[in-house]
mmCIF file of C-alpha atoms in Angstrom:
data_model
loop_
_atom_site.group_PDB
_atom_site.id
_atom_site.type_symbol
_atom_site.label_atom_id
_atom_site.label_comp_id
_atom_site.label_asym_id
_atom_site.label_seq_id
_atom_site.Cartn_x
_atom_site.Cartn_y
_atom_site.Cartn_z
ATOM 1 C CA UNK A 8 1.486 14.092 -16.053
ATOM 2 C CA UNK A 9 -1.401 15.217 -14.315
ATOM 3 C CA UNK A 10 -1.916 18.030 -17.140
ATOM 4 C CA UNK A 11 -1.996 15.242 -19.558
ATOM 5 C CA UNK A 12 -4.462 13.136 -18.372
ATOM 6 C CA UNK A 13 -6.632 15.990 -17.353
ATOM 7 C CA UNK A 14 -6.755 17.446 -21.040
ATOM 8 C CA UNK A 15 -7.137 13.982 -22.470
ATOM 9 C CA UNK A 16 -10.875 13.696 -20.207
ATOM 10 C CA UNK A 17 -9.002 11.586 -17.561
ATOM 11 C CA UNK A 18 -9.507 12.161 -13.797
ATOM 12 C CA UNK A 19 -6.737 11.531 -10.948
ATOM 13 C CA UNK A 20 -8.977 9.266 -8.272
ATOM 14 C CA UNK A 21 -6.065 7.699 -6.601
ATOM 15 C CA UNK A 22 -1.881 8.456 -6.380
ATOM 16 C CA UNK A 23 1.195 6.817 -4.605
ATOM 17 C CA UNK A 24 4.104 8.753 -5.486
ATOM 18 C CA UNK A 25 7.862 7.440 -3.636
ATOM 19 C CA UNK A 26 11.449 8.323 -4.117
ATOM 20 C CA UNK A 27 13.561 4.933 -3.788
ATOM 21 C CA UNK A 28 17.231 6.092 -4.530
ATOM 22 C CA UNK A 29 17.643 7.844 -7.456
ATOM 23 C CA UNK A 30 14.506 6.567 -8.693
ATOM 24 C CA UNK A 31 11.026 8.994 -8.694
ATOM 25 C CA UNK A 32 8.083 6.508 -9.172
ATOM 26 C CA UNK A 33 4.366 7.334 -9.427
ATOM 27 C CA UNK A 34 1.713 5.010 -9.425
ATOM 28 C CA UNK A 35 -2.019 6.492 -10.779
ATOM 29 C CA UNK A 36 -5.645 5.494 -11.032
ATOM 30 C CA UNK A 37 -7.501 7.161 -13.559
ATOM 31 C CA UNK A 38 -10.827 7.177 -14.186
ATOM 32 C CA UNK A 39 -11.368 7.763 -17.879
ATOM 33 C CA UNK A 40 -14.417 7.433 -19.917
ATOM 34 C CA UNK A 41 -13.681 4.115 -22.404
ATOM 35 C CA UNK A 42 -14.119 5.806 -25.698
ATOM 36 C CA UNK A 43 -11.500 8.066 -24.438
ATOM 37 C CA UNK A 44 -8.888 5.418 -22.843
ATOM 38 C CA UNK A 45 -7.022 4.829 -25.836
ATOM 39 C CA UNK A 46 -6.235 8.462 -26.932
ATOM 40 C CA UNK A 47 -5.138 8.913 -22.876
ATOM 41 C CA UNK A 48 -2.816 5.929 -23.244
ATOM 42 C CA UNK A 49 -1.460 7.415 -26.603
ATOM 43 C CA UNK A 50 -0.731 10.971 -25.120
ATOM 44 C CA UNK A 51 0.748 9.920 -21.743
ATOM 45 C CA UNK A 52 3.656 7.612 -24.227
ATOM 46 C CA UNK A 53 4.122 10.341 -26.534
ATOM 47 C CA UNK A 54 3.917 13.691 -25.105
ATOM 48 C CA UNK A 55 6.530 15.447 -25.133
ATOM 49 C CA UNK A 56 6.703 16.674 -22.285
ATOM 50 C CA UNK A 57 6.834 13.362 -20.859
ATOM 51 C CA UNK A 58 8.692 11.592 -23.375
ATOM 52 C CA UNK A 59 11.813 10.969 -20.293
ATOM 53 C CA UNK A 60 9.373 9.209 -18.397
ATOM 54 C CA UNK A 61 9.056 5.340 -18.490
ATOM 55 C CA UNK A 62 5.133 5.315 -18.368
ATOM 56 C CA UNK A 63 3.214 2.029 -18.158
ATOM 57 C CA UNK A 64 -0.389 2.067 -18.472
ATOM 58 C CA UNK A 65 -2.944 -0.743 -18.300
ATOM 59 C CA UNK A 66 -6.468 -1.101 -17.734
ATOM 60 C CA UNK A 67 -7.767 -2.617 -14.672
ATOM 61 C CA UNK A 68 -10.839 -5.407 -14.495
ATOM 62 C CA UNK A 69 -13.672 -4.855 -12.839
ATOM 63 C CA UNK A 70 -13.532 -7.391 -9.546
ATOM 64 C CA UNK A 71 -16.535 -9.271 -8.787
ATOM 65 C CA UNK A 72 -17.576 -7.229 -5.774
ATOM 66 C CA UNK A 73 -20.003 -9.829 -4.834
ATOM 67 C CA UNK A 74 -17.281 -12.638 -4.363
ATOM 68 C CA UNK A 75 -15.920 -10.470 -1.271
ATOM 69 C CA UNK A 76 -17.048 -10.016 2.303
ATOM 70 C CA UNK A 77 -17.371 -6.534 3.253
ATOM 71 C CA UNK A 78 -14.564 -5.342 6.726
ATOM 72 C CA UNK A 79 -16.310 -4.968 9.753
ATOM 73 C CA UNK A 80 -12.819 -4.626 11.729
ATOM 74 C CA UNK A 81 -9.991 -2.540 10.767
ATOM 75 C CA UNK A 82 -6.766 -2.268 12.568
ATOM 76 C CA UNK A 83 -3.691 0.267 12.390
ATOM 77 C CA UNK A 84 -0.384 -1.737 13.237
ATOM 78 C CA UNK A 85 2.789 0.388 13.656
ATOM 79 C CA UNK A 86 6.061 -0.963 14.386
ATOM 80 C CA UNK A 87 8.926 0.920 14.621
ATOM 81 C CA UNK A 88 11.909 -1.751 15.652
ATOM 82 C CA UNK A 89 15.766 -2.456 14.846
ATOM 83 C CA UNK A 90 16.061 -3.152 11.378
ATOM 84 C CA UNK A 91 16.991 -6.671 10.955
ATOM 85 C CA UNK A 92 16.045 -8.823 8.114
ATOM 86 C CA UNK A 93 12.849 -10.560 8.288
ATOM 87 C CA UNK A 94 10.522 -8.040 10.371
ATOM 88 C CA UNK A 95 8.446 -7.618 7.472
ATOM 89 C CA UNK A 96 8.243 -11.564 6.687
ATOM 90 C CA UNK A 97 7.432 -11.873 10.582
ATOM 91 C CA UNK A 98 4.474 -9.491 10.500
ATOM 92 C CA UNK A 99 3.289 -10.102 7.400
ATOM 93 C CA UNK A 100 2.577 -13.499 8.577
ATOM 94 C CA UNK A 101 1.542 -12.908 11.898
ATOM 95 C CA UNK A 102 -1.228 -11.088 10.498
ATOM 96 C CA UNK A 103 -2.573 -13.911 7.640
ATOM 97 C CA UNK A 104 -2.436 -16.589 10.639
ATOM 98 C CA UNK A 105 -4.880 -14.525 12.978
ATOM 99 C CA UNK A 106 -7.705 -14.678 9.978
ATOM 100 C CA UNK A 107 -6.659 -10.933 9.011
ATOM 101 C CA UNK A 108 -5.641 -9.458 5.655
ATOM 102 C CA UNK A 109 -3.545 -6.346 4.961
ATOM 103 C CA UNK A 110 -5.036 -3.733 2.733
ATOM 104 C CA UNK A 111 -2.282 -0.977 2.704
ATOM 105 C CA UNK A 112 1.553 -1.563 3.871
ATOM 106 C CA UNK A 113 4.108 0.832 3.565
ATOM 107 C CA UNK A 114 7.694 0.255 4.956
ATOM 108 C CA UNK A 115 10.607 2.434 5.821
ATOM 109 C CA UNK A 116 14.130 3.005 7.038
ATOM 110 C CA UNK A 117 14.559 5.880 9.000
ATOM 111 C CA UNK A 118 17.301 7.341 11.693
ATOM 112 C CA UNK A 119 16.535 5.945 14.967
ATOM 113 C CA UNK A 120 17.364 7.992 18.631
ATOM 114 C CA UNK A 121 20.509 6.526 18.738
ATOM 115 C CA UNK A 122 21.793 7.195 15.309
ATOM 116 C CA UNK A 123 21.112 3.213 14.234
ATOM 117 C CA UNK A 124 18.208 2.614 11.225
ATOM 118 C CA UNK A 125 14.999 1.567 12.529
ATOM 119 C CA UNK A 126 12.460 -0.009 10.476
ATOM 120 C CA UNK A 127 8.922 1.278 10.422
ATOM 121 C CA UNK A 128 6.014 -1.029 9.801
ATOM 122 C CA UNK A 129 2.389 0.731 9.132
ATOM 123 C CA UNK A 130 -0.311 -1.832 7.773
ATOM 124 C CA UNK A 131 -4.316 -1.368 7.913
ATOM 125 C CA UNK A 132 -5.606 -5.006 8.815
ATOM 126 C CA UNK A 133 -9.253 -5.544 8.306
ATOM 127 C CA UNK A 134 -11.144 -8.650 9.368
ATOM 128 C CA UNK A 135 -14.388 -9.697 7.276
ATOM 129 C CA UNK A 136 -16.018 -11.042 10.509
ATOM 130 C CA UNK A 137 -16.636 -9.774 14.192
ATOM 131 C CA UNK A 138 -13.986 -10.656 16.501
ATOM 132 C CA UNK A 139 -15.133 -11.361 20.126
ATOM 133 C CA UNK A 140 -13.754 -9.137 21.997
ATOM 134 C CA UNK A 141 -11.820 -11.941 24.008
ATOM 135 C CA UNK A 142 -10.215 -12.734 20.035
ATOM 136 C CA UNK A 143 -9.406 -9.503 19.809
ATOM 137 C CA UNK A 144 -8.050 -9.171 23.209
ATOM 138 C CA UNK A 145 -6.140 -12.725 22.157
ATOM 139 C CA UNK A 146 -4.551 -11.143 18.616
ATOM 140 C CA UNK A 147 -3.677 -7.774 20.615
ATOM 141 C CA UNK A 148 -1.422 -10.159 23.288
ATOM 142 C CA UNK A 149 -0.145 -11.910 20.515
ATOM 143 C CA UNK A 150 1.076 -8.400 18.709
ATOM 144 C CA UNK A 151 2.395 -7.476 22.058
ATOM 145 C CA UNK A 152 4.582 -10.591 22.269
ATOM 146 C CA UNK A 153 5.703 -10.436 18.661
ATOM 147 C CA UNK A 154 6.739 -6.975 19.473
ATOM 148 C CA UNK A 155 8.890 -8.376 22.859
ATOM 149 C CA UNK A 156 10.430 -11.120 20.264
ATOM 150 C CA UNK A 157 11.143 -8.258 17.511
ATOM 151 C CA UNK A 158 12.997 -6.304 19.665
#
């Protein structure tokens, strides 16, 4: 795929790629010059060396950058826990009611120490305004008793 988008003037700038079963997926952002978009579109669908593939492409809009406040604090949160159902809900809004947002989650089952599935959390938070340090120190005790509540 990558071949494909490189001959056709397109450039890889971003790439998730995940095995979820039996299913391979890959997600892509590719820079492409627009006179050129539509003949990328047309050989990613029917190359034939990718002809097995369910490819869906779409252009994305330009956001308003102006409309946003830039991060001044980011935050790594990893939790590794028990998997029950509901961790993620928990976190997820844990996180929206301290005035953060989540720019990149990614979840996971995995094989704990004692043989039992753990779930793994990992989120980057960013806040678009300074936290005092005593708010900080506030959202960090608040994690910690999530965490005790979580198992």
């Amino acid at each position: 795929m990558a071949r494909v988008i490189s001959d056709a003037g397109g450039n890889v700038t971003h790439s998730k790629m995940i095995r979820l079963g039996q299913e391979f997926d890959i997600m892509m952002h590719v820079s492409v010059d627009h006179d050129k978009r539509g003949a990328l579109i047309d050989r990613l669908q029917h190359s034939d060396d990718l002809k097995l593939l369910n490819i869906r492409a779409s252009s994305l809009r330009r956001r308003k950058t102006g409309s946003y406040k830039n991060t001044v604090v980011g935050l790594k949160i990893h939790v590794v826990g028990k998997d029950k159902p509901g961790m993620l809900a928990t976190i997820s809004e844990a996180i929206a009611q301290r005035g953060l947002s989540i720019e990149d989650v990614t979840t996971e089952i995995r094989r704990g120490r004692t043989s039992k599935r753990d779930f793994v959390v990992t989120a980057d938070v960013v806040a678009t305004e300074m936290l005092e340090r005593e708010h900080l120190d506030s959202i960090l005790a608040e994690f910690q008793s999530l965490k005790d509540d979580l198992d």
